[in-house]
Short mmCIF file of C-alpha atoms in Angstrom, two decimals:
data_model
loop_
_atom_site.label_atom_id
_atom_site.label_comp_id
_atom_site.label_asym_id
_atom_site.label_seq_id
_atom_site.Cartn_x
_atom_site.Cartn_y
_atom_site.Cartn_z
CA UNK A 1 -14.22 15.02 44.54
CA UNK A 2 -14.57 11.84 42.52
CA UNK A 3 -17.59 11.35 40.30
CA UNK A 4 -20.26 8.72 40.78
CA UNK A 5 -18.71 6.42 38.17
CA UNK A 6 -15.31 6.60 39.87
CA UNK A 7 -16.94 5.76 43.20
CA UNK A 8 -18.77 2.84 41.63
CA UNK A 9 -15.54 1.50 40.13
CA UNK A 10 -14.13 1.09 43.65
CA UNK A 11 -16.76 -1.52 44.53
CA UNK A 12 -17.72 -3.25 41.30
CA UNK A 13 -16.63 -4.08 37.78
CA UNK A 14 -17.99 -1.54 35.32
CA UNK A 15 -19.06 -3.03 32.00
CA UNK A 16 -19.94 -0.96 28.93
CA UNK A 17 -22.84 -2.17 26.80
CA UNK A 18 -21.93 -0.44 23.55
CA UNK A 19 -20.35 -0.84 20.16
CA UNK A 20 -19.22 2.79 20.05
CA UNK A 21 -15.49 2.95 20.76
CA UNK A 22 -15.62 6.64 21.71
CA UNK A 23 -18.16 5.98 24.46
CA UNK A 24 -16.17 3.02 25.74
CA UNK A 25 -12.98 5.07 25.74
CA UNK A 26 -14.69 7.97 27.51
CA UNK A 27 -16.01 5.94 30.45
CA UNK A 28 -13.09 3.49 30.69
CA UNK A 29 -14.97 0.38 31.82
CA UNK A 30 -13.15 -2.81 32.77
CA UNK A 31 -15.15 -5.03 30.41
CA UNK A 32 -17.56 -4.55 27.52
CA UNK A 33 -20.50 -6.39 26.05
CA UNK A 34 -22.15 -5.95 22.69
CA UNK A 35 -25.11 -7.32 20.85
CA UNK A 36 -26.26 -7.26 17.23
CA UNK A 37 -28.48 -4.18 17.63
CA UNK A 38 -25.68 -2.14 19.25
CA UNK A 39 -23.21 -3.17 16.57
CA UNK A 40 -25.71 -2.40 13.81
CA UNK A 41 -26.08 1.13 15.16
CA UNK A 42 -22.31 1.56 15.47
CA UNK A 43 -21.62 0.14 12.01
CA UNK A 44 -23.75 2.93 10.50
CA UNK A 45 -21.36 5.54 11.91
CA UNK A 46 -18.88 6.91 9.34
CA UNK A 47 -15.88 6.38 11.62
CA UNK A 48 -16.46 2.62 11.58
CA UNK A 49 -17.03 2.29 7.83
CA UNK A 50 -13.65 0.60 7.37
CA UNK A 51 -14.73 -2.28 9.64
CA UNK A 52 -17.96 -2.73 7.69
CA UNK A 53 -16.06 -2.76 4.40
CA UNK A 54 -13.59 -5.34 5.72
CA UNK A 55 -16.45 -7.54 6.93
CA UNK A 56 -18.29 -7.32 3.60
CA UNK A 57 -15.09 -8.22 1.75
CA UNK A 58 -14.68 -11.24 4.02
CA UNK A 59 -18.28 -12.32 3.43
CA UNK A 60 -17.92 -12.09 -0.33
CA UNK A 61 -14.72 -14.12 -0.29
CA UNK A 62 -15.96 -16.92 1.98
CA UNK A 63 -19.67 -17.39 1.32
CA UNK A 64 -20.95 -19.26 -1.74
CA UNK A 65 -24.53 -18.01 -1.59
CA UNK A 66 -25.77 -14.52 -0.78
CA UNK A 67 -27.16 -15.81 2.52
CA UNK A 68 -23.78 -17.31 3.47
CA UNK A 69 -22.00 -14.11 2.46
CA UNK A 70 -24.28 -12.01 4.68
CA UNK A 71 -23.88 -14.42 7.61
CA UNK A 72 -20.09 -14.50 7.23
CA UNK A 73 -19.92 -10.70 6.94
CA UNK A 74 -22.07 -10.16 10.03
CA UNK A 75 -20.06 -12.58 12.13
CA UNK A 76 -16.79 -11.04 10.94
CA UNK A 77 -18.10 -7.56 11.78
CA UNK A 78 -18.91 -8.67 15.33
CA UNK A 79 -15.40 -10.09 15.75
CA UNK A 80 -13.78 -6.96 14.31
CA UNK A 81 -15.71 -4.72 16.69
CA UNK A 82 -14.75 -6.95 19.61
CA UNK A 83 -11.08 -6.80 18.67
CA UNK A 84 -11.20 -3.00 18.45
CA UNK A 85 -12.87 -2.77 21.85
CA UNK A 86 -10.13 -4.99 23.33
CA UNK A 87 -7.62 -2.33 22.30
CA UNK A 88 -9.39 0.10 24.65
CA UNK A 89 -10.35 -1.91 27.73
CA UNK A 90 -8.21 -4.00 30.08
CA UNK A 91 -10.80 -6.74 30.52
CA UNK A 92 -12.98 -8.85 28.30
CA UNK A 93 -15.51 -8.36 25.53
CA UNK A 94 -18.66 -10.42 25.31
CA UNK A 95 -20.44 -10.54 21.98
CA UNK A 96 -22.72 -12.86 20.06
CA UNK A 97 -20.81 -14.52 17.22
CA UNK A 98 -20.58 -17.78 15.32
CA UNK A 99 -17.71 -19.64 17.03
CA UNK A 100 -16.30 -20.68 13.65
CA UNK A 101 -15.28 -17.04 13.10
CA UNK A 102 -12.91 -17.02 16.07
CA UNK A 103 -9.74 -18.45 14.59
CA UNK A 104 -6.07 -17.58 15.01
CA UNK A 105 -6.05 -16.03 11.53
CA UNK A 106 -8.03 -13.02 12.75
CA UNK A 107 -5.61 -11.98 15.47
#
């Protein structure tokens, strides 16, 4: 007998609201959405430390002031999480990000 989630998937698009790749992979939604608070929680997890480090490096290399560095790093982190989620789901990822961060150089 199919579970409730499998039954639901027959009639609607299931969207995960998470930044935790393991949860997204477990429930296999079609799409995913994230927000700053979810990504903050996920970025504190040891398994995602490499994404945080990459984002901080980006912020330091692109921002002239500390405020710009933090903003650049946060936006880059959101994009990096979104790209990782896209490796898991067949659909789309919705996240809040500065549009200037979405450039061909990140793909």
